[in-house]
């Protein structure tokens, strides 16, 4: 090559390099740039055959990415292994431009088949390194189909060319990274935007002095204020005047102490209405602890505040509703208690009502004794026989005491009293009631008390008395033809097995039972006896509440009640009360005994006085003795008959119609009259029972209780006189 040709060649190379340089800097498409690079290099080295082989990042694979002058199907398709023996492996291992002037004589490496196919005979190549890390990314090669030499300037040209290609790769790498970063940034901004939009808290910032520097656009929508209006201290214009002091004070404190700021204030909305907002901010501090700026949020909490307010209202109302309901319940409870108390009282009054018949009769007897004693005293005083009037005084006083005790009991019993469980001795209660029950049962029922030392129980005395009276009345009703009523107290220990049978807790108990030998209960009655309002009695005679009340009472007292009943044999109602352990050894208190008066005997007409009322009987005997009769006395029919057997004669029988035991006064009179037809009879009775009196009048005379001593003496006289006119009253021995 001559000098001018050489110069032209170099100029041409410089031009091509310059053109490519421009392209490499501004080109948008890497493949187009590479393609242009191959074309330019082929031209510059006058072979028109060039290629760029790109090496994969793992340095095991390569491919012909660009090229000119090659047969079809090679550029963009040919994949090569980066193996020892290949020209590229050789170039990389020497890390230097490689020139092969004639490949036919080459022994450093073996050409690839595609190079043979394209009759490559000579080439020069350079390695393209990435500028920032010197990593080889490809090999740029100019090939020749004829053997030839390559000058130093050719190699320099290719080196410059490779640098431009490398710079171009670098440019694309950086641009790609930038694009990716940009895309990522855009994506994260988009997400952030969305998050901000979804977040009810609107962000704002303020400088270190507290002047607002930015606020999210949504605030303008809320407030209807331009962005600028809110900046700096603008927020003061739409803060509720009442909340200003709070917000100013707190904001001032936070600014001074660099502590988070958090207030709930009313801010004015676009509509002009104030709504509740929560405003928060925290300071961003630099390394030396100075405030850079404040990050804050403002959040519409009006809905929450409204909900809280209504919740508070609801709670307040709830409290008043609860207290109202509690008051109602207490009221209902009071009403119920009052109704229960009334029921108890009426139940008691019913029992009292049932008692009154018996009590009235009894009162008559007592009044009779008292007035008779007083009369006798009067007679004695008149006759100047004052020595023995003390006896009558005692008799009268005894009767007065008994009457007083009876009224006291009756009053105490009828009085309305609240439930008041106490430790009590059941024997005292039974003994205290015994008299009243006996008097109530009427003459046909014998009352027995079988009390043993039992200890104490914990229950309401009044209720226990009520229960006993009700049971006694039930028993009386079941013994219409008379019988025996037994009140019994007993101490018993219930062991585990018995407890299971009786469905009771094992332990010590006091058993109080009421037994009668009356009609008993059928299966059906027994099953329903405790049901409230269950009664087999006629209207007016039973309410059906007695047993159910007693059931409730025993349960309330921690006890149990059981019925044993057999038709036509009798019934026992057993009340079990747990023994009060503290007083288990308490002994039975002494029972009041009625003082008996001695009986007198005398001469004259023989008179037999039969009455179970001792006081009355004794007064009568006293009177008759005084008056010169020969009186004998008997407590009931059985003893009257025995007495009669012992007498030589009997002139007059004075008898109570209602007598304890199986035989009453009328029957006794009939029996005696049958044996002694001339016998005179005088009935005394406290029952205004028409039947009894009519029947009595057919046999003799009737004197109603209470009567005075003189009435009695008159009746005795007239009874004896009236019949004396008819016959001689002497019984044949
Ligand atoms: P009331 O006496 O008002 O009928 P109670 O509850 O006291 O109500 O008794 C319910 C029923 O149980 C009675 O009507 C009667 O049939 C029966 N009863 C109660 N006690 C006895 C008893 N001792 N003997 C027979 N039956 C009884
Ligand atoms: Mg009853």
XYZ file of C-alpha atoms in Angstrom, residues 47-592:
546
model
C -13.218 -7.493 4.011
C -16.923 -6.840 4.405
C -16.998 -9.808 6.763
C -17.253 -9.106 10.474
C -19.163 -10.325 13.547
C -19.802 -9.700 17.242
C -19.920 -12.787 19.416
C -21.556 -12.133 22.739
C -20.384 -14.111 25.766
C -23.041 -15.063 28.300
C -22.599 -13.941 31.882
C -21.776 -17.504 32.966
C -18.854 -17.630 30.408
C -19.886 -21.017 29.102
C -22.055 -20.087 26.157
C -21.665 -17.577 23.341
C -23.743 -16.639 20.369
C -23.245 -14.711 17.129
C -25.294 -11.660 17.987
C -24.405 -9.410 14.967
C -22.466 -9.702 11.779
C -22.132 -8.803 8.085
C -21.094 -10.933 5.105
C -22.227 -14.259 6.660
C -24.463 -16.824 5.013
C -28.052 -16.827 6.197
C -28.991 -18.483 9.484
C -25.771 -17.670 11.260
C -26.214 -14.182 12.717
C -28.638 -14.192 15.616
C -28.814 -18.026 15.614
C -25.441 -19.640 16.063
C -24.813 -20.799 19.590
C -21.288 -21.829 20.552
C -19.685 -23.541 23.493
C -16.834 -21.579 25.025
C -14.568 -24.638 25.038
C -10.796 -24.994 24.986
C -9.600 -25.145 21.378
C -12.094 -22.633 20.095
C -10.657 -19.324 18.700
C -12.665 -17.338 21.334
C -11.356 -19.475 24.204
C -7.882 -18.802 22.886
C -8.451 -15.043 22.615
C -9.869 -14.907 26.175
C -6.988 -16.947 27.530
C -4.336 -14.673 25.954
C -6.514 -11.618 26.773
C -5.056 -9.777 23.807
C -6.082 -9.049 20.188
C -5.475 -12.212 18.130
C -4.530 -12.164 14.463
C -4.657 -15.242 12.258
C -3.216 -14.483 8.825
C -4.061 -17.866 7.384
C -6.391 -20.172 9.260
C -5.297 -23.109 7.121
C -1.954 -22.984 8.855
C -3.375 -22.327 12.271
C -2.476 -24.681 15.130
C -3.456 -22.497 18.152
C -7.133 -23.297 17.783
C -9.657 -24.939 15.501
C -12.215 -22.925 13.589
C -15.912 -23.508 14.072
C -17.725 -25.358 11.291
C -19.689 -22.172 10.369
C -16.339 -20.422 9.775
C -15.185 -23.233 7.508
C -18.487 -23.130 5.696
C -17.958 -19.387 5.128
C -14.368 -20.021 3.977
C -12.782 -17.874 6.687
C -9.067 -17.729 5.911
C -7.793 -14.936 8.107
C -9.108 -12.748 10.958
C -8.306 -10.258 13.655
C -10.314 -9.989 16.912
C -10.467 -7.911 20.050
C -12.191 -8.590 23.372
C -14.904 -6.211 24.449
C -14.686 -5.585 28.203
C -17.376 -3.835 30.242
C -15.648 -0.632 31.380
C -16.809 -0.666 35.018
C -15.701 -4.180 35.940
C -13.531 -5.300 33.010
C -15.764 -8.308 32.515
C -15.423 -9.706 28.942
C -18.847 -9.459 27.303
C -17.944 -10.299 23.727
C -15.429 -10.665 20.970
C -15.443 -8.340 17.984
C -13.861 -9.915 14.919
C -13.130 -8.914 11.324
C -12.714 -11.990 9.086
C -11.290 -12.379 5.608
C -12.041 -15.017 2.956
C -8.472 -14.726 1.726
C -5.287 -14.972 3.679
C -4.026 -11.566 4.646
C -2.074 -9.555 7.148
C -3.582 -6.974 9.557
C -1.625 -3.867 10.390
C -1.104 -2.342 13.811
C -3.383 0.485 12.829
C -6.064 -2.123 11.970
C -5.715 -3.553 15.459
C -5.779 -0.051 16.998
C -8.862 0.735 14.970
C -10.569 -2.415 16.245
C -9.494 -1.668 19.810
C -11.048 1.804 19.637
C -14.052 0.224 18.023
C -14.311 -2.338 20.888
C -14.071 0.470 23.458
C -16.953 2.250 21.790
C -18.971 -0.984 21.743
C -18.163 -1.526 25.426
C -19.179 2.052 26.219
C -22.340 1.482 24.303
C -23.096 -1.714 26.321
C -22.348 0.253 29.463
C -24.683 3.031 28.322
C -27.452 0.542 27.691
C -26.754 -1.240 30.982
C -27.019 2.027 32.881
C -30.041 3.164 30.919
C -31.724 -0.193 31.551
C -30.915 0.030 35.238
C -32.210 3.572 35.282
C -35.354 2.564 33.449
C -35.870 -0.280 35.882
C -35.244 1.972 38.846
C -37.598 4.508 37.372
C -40.243 1.885 36.818
C -39.794 0.657 40.346
C -39.967 4.158 41.671
C -43.080 4.865 39.652
C -44.623 1.644 40.927
C -43.773 2.415 44.532
C -44.985 5.974 44.117
C -48.201 4.618 42.652
C -48.553 2.274 45.616
C -47.769 5.028 48.041
C -50.293 7.282 46.375
C -52.905 4.567 46.582
C -52.023 3.913 50.221
C -52.275 7.596 50.983
C -55.590 7.802 49.191
C -56.918 4.780 51.046
C -55.577 6.060 54.343
C -58.071 8.295 56.094
C -55.137 10.198 57.536
C -54.153 13.129 55.366
C -50.409 13.817 55.597
C -48.927 17.254 56.140
C -45.570 18.702 57.063
C -44.432 21.721 59.015
C -41.074 23.377 59.479
C -39.156 23.387 62.738
C -41.067 26.498 63.846
C -44.424 24.855 63.303
C -45.432 26.631 60.090
C -47.269 24.231 57.762
C -45.211 23.610 54.627
C -47.316 21.034 52.763
C -50.537 19.115 52.956
C -52.021 16.396 50.790
C -54.362 17.579 48.061
C -57.304 15.824 49.636
C -57.335 18.427 52.374
C -58.443 21.029 49.861
C -61.427 18.817 48.989
C -62.365 18.475 52.648
C -61.919 22.037 53.661
C -62.722 23.846 50.440
C -59.601 25.957 51.066
C -56.863 26.606 48.568
C -53.589 24.882 49.357
C -51.951 28.222 50.086
C -54.621 29.182 52.605
C -53.625 26.260 54.795
C -49.902 26.908 54.669
C -47.996 28.616 57.464
C -50.452 29.503 60.242
C -53.431 29.378 57.903
C -54.991 26.482 59.789
C -55.923 28.882 62.603
C -58.657 30.368 60.407
C -60.698 27.210 60.286
C -60.087 25.853 63.783
C -63.075 26.049 66.135
C -62.551 29.058 68.458
C -63.248 26.931 71.541
C -60.498 24.491 70.565
C -57.917 27.158 69.789
C -56.479 27.406 73.316
C -55.937 23.628 73.482
C -54.320 23.315 70.077
C -52.088 26.387 70.579
C -50.957 25.229 73.997
C -50.232 21.661 72.898
C -48.560 22.631 69.626
C -46.402 25.089 71.572
C -45.481 22.371 74.070
C -44.611 19.867 71.326
C -42.517 22.425 69.444
C -40.628 23.283 72.599
C -40.082 19.740 73.850
C -39.918 18.026 70.438
C -42.419 15.426 71.602
C -45.243 14.023 69.465
C -48.344 16.134 69.111
C -51.833 14.622 69.296
C -55.119 16.506 69.710
C -58.781 16.128 68.836
C -60.169 19.408 67.586
C -63.046 20.745 65.529
C -62.101 22.037 62.087
C -64.403 23.733 59.640
C -65.458 21.771 56.569
C -66.274 23.039 53.120
C -69.946 23.083 54.166
C -69.100 25.539 56.964
C -69.896 22.905 59.562
C -67.321 22.037 62.212
C -66.347 18.386 62.433
C -64.032 16.513 64.774
C -60.538 15.770 63.539
C -57.582 14.049 65.058
C -54.365 15.948 64.349
C -51.054 14.238 65.009
C -47.436 15.131 64.314
C -43.978 13.925 65.219
C -40.647 15.677 64.739
C -37.871 14.519 62.389
C -34.605 15.098 64.202
C -31.120 15.325 62.716
C -28.075 13.621 64.218
C -27.492 16.440 66.676
C -31.098 16.223 67.814
C -32.317 19.387 66.114
C -35.731 19.401 64.544
C -35.667 19.313 60.740
C -39.370 19.306 60.213
C -42.638 17.894 61.478
C -44.561 15.073 59.835
C -48.200 15.142 60.640
C -51.592 13.718 59.763
C -55.094 15.028 60.028
C -57.974 12.577 60.186
C -61.728 13.062 60.099
C -63.014 11.309 63.241
C -66.475 12.855 63.304
C -68.137 9.490 62.724
C -66.143 7.900 65.527
C -66.916 10.780 67.889
C -70.619 10.478 67.023
C -70.511 6.721 67.631
C -68.671 7.217 70.900
C -71.217 9.802 71.972
C -74.132 7.557 71.144
C -72.380 4.654 72.859
C -71.909 6.845 75.914
C -75.568 7.824 75.771
C -76.519 4.224 75.413
C -74.326 3.283 78.367
C -75.760 6.079 80.456
C -79.234 4.963 79.520
C -78.271 1.398 80.165
C -77.313 2.299 83.674
C -80.569 4.078 84.252
C -82.430 1.240 82.555
C -80.670 -1.267 84.789
C -81.391 0.726 87.896
C -85.007 1.143 86.798
C -85.303 -2.602 86.230
C -83.580 -3.308 89.545
C -86.039 -1.009 91.237
C -88.904 -2.825 89.510
C -87.530 -6.189 90.566
C -87.102 -4.997 94.128
C -90.641 -3.671 94.022
C -91.891 -7.004 92.665
C -89.893 -8.822 95.315
C -91.441 -6.617 98.008
C -94.903 -7.243 96.567
C -94.230 -10.958 96.446
C -92.974 -10.966 100.007
C -96.006 -8.970 101.081
C -98.285 -11.410 99.247
C -96.499 -14.365 100.810
C -96.775 -12.767 104.237
C -100.478 -12.172 103.605
C -100.919 -15.753 102.495
C -99.132 -17.000 105.591
C -101.281 -14.776 107.709
C -104.509 -15.833 106.047
C -103.448 -19.448 106.367
C -102.870 -18.809 110.033
C -106.143 -17.013 110.390
C -107.846 -19.922 108.709
C -106.333 -22.155 111.366
C -107.381 -19.692 114.031
C -110.867 -19.722 112.586
C -110.907 -23.467 112.838
C -109.703 -23.137 116.394
C -112.228 -20.608 117.607
C -115.020 -23.133 118.120
C -112.847 -25.126 120.468
C -111.379 -22.083 122.117
C -114.799 -20.570 122.813
C -115.888 -23.795 124.444
C -112.777 -23.784 126.480
C -113.213 -20.215 127.500
C -116.688 -21.029 128.718
C -115.241 -23.705 130.958
C -112.623 -21.364 132.322
C -115.112 -18.541 132.836
C -117.429 -21.050 134.517
C -114.696 -22.082 136.947
C -113.831 -18.488 137.692
C -117.360 -17.284 138.297
C -118.254 -20.388 140.293
C -115.201 -19.912 142.510
C -116.078 -16.292 143.076
C -119.678 -17.153 143.881
C -118.637 -19.835 146.342
C -116.317 -17.329 147.963
C -119.212 -14.917 148.205
C -121.443 -17.598 149.761
C -118.739 -18.533 152.248
C -118.127 -14.930 153.182
C -121.861 -14.380 153.617
C -122.046 -17.467 155.848
C -119.005 -16.249 157.760
C -116.995 -19.388 156.784
C -113.966 -17.536 155.556
C -111.390 -20.090 156.665
C -111.303 -22.073 153.440
C -112.002 -19.424 150.819
C -108.290 -19.448 149.898
C -108.962 -22.665 147.996
C -111.537 -20.956 145.740
C -109.291 -18.017 145.282
C -106.510 -20.327 144.095
C -108.942 -22.140 141.828
C -110.189 -18.886 140.293
C -106.671 -17.579 139.861
C -105.519 -20.785 138.198
C -108.349 -20.544 135.716
C -107.655 -16.860 135.095
C -104.002 -17.680 134.411
C -104.944 -20.410 132.031
C -107.419 -18.187 130.241
C -104.800 -15.472 130.008
C -102.247 -17.944 128.647
C -104.751 -19.162 126.085
C -105.615 -15.656 124.896
C -101.937 -14.812 124.858
C -101.174 -17.797 122.625
C -104.085 -17.062 120.367
C -103.072 -13.431 120.025
C -99.436 -14.288 119.518
C -100.409 -16.802 116.917
C -102.734 -14.483 115.024
C -100.313 -11.595 115.054
C -98.663 -10.934 111.727
C -94.993 -11.583 112.222
C -92.086 -11.594 109.818
C -90.122 -14.785 109.260
C -87.418 -14.916 111.868
C -85.491 -18.187 112.064
C -83.995 -18.770 115.509
C -82.441 -21.569 117.461
C -85.398 -23.045 119.254
C -86.263 -26.100 121.295
C -89.054 -27.850 119.393
C -90.282 -29.493 122.590
C -91.038 -26.084 124.045
C -93.021 -25.204 120.960
C -94.986 -28.473 120.992
C -95.590 -28.292 124.732
C -96.655 -24.667 124.411
C -99.193 -25.609 121.768
C -100.378 -28.811 123.370
C -103.001 -27.175 125.502
C -104.422 -25.178 122.640
C -104.469 -28.218 120.353
C -106.130 -30.359 123.001
C -108.827 -27.775 123.506
C -109.292 -27.415 119.782
C -109.604 -31.047 118.936
C -112.907 -31.387 120.649
C -113.870 -34.019 123.160
C -113.704 -36.999 120.808
C -109.993 -36.727 120.195
C -107.403 -37.780 122.744
C -104.254 -35.734 122.413
C -100.974 -37.358 123.371
C -97.604 -35.778 123.549
C -94.578 -37.968 123.346
C -91.607 -35.661 123.724
C -88.056 -36.843 124.134
C -84.919 -34.841 124.673
C -83.962 -33.767 121.181
C -81.858 -30.600 121.214
C -82.493 -27.508 119.181
C -83.297 -26.652 115.576
C -83.035 -23.480 113.555
C -86.403 -22.287 112.289
C -89.147 -19.722 112.679
C -91.218 -20.471 115.798
C -94.353 -18.968 114.391
C -94.158 -21.063 111.271
C -93.501 -24.210 113.248
C -96.554 -23.498 115.404
C -98.556 -22.806 112.282
C -97.398 -26.092 110.782
C -98.264 -28.073 113.915
C -101.709 -26.491 114.170
C -102.428 -27.130 110.512
C -101.349 -30.743 110.881
C -103.492 -31.079 113.995
C -106.483 -29.626 112.184
C -105.916 -31.966 109.238
C -105.758 -34.829 111.719
C -108.953 -33.724 113.419
C -110.689 -33.485 110.041
C -109.490 -37.014 109.290
C -110.907 -38.317 112.588
C -114.504 -37.217 112.315
C -115.567 -40.008 114.684
C -112.818 -39.235 117.191
C -109.497 -40.911 117.793
C -106.014 -40.248 119.050
C -103.687 -37.504 117.946
C -100.069 -37.980 118.851
C -97.476 -35.236 118.752
C -94.004 -36.696 118.911
C -90.493 -35.353 118.961
C -87.556 -37.617 118.392
C -83.853 -37.282 117.808
C -82.446 -39.432 115.019
C -79.253 -39.844 113.095
C -79.597 -40.474 109.420
C -76.733 -42.528 108.034
C -75.637 -42.552 104.430
C -77.861 -45.485 103.452
C -81.032 -44.220 105.087
C -80.231 -40.792 103.733
C -80.183 -42.240 100.230
C -83.524 -43.998 100.808
C -85.148 -40.903 102.219
C -83.354 -38.598 99.791
C -81.847 -36.639 102.654
C -78.345 -35.555 103.617
C -76.921 -37.855 106.293
C -76.554 -36.285 109.753
C -78.379 -35.689 113.023
C -82.020 -34.619 112.757
C -84.938 -33.728 114.950
C -88.123 -35.424 113.865
C -91.410 -33.772 114.757
C -94.352 -35.912 113.787
C -98.117 -35.676 114.012
C -99.959 -38.996 113.935
C -103.649 -39.656 113.738
C -105.689 -42.815 113.442
C -108.150 -41.265 111.056
C -109.313 -42.053 107.553
C -105.844 -41.983 105.956
C -105.114 -41.005 102.373
C -105.621 -42.886 99.140
C -102.722 -43.224 96.712
C -104.158 -40.427 94.615
C -104.563 -38.010 97.540
C -101.116 -38.918 98.852
C -99.539 -38.100 95.502
C -101.133 -34.666 95.366
C -101.324 -33.745 99.041
C -98.469 -31.223 98.816
C -99.872 -29.524 95.720
C -101.011 -25.994 96.460
C -104.824 -25.708 96.400
C -105.285 -29.449 96.411
C -108.035 -30.266 98.857
C -110.599 -32.989 99.288
C -112.628 -30.821 101.620
C -115.784 -28.895 101.004
C -115.646 -25.236 100.005
C -115.113 -23.214 103.159
C -113.534 -26.103 105.006
C -110.245 -26.415 103.183
C -108.012 -24.262 101.039
C -105.529 -26.911 100.038
C -102.698 -24.664 101.172
C -101.841 -26.217 104.533
C -99.487 -28.971 103.441
C -97.917 -26.960 100.627
C -97.080 -24.183 103.085
C -95.641 -26.685 105.533
C -93.626 -28.218 102.712
C -92.209 -24.798 101.844
C -91.467 -24.084 105.464
C -89.540 -27.323 106.088
C -87.530 -26.833 102.884
C -86.781 -23.258 103.886
C -85.521 -24.497 107.231
C -83.184 -26.996 105.569
C -85.480 -29.863 106.472
C -87.807 -32.350 104.796
C -91.360 -33.506 105.172
C -92.710 -37.031 104.577
C -96.177 -38.551 104.737
C -96.972 -42.126 105.769
C -100.598 -42.897 105.385
C -102.820 -45.961 105.161
C -106.471 -45.748 104.338
C -108.647 -46.393 107.424
C -105.569 -46.807 109.614
C -104.186 -43.337 109.915
C -101.574 -40.864 108.895
C -98.221 -39.734 110.174
C -96.721 -36.538 108.897
C -93.009 -36.317 109.723
C -91.061 -33.089 109.644
C -87.269 -33.541 109.746
C -85.172 -30.592 110.809
C -81.363 -30.644 110.924
C -80.210 -30.669 114.524
C -78.517 -27.460 115.574
C -75.208 -28.883 116.786
C -74.388 -26.056 119.194
C -77.411 -26.878 121.270
C -77.593 -30.607 120.737
C -77.602 -31.340 124.435
C -80.299 -28.907 125.477
C -82.772 -30.702 127.663
C -86.500 -30.468 127.405
C -87.939 -27.620 129.449
C -90.414 -28.450 132.167
C -94.045 -28.339 131.143
C -96.513 -26.287 133.086
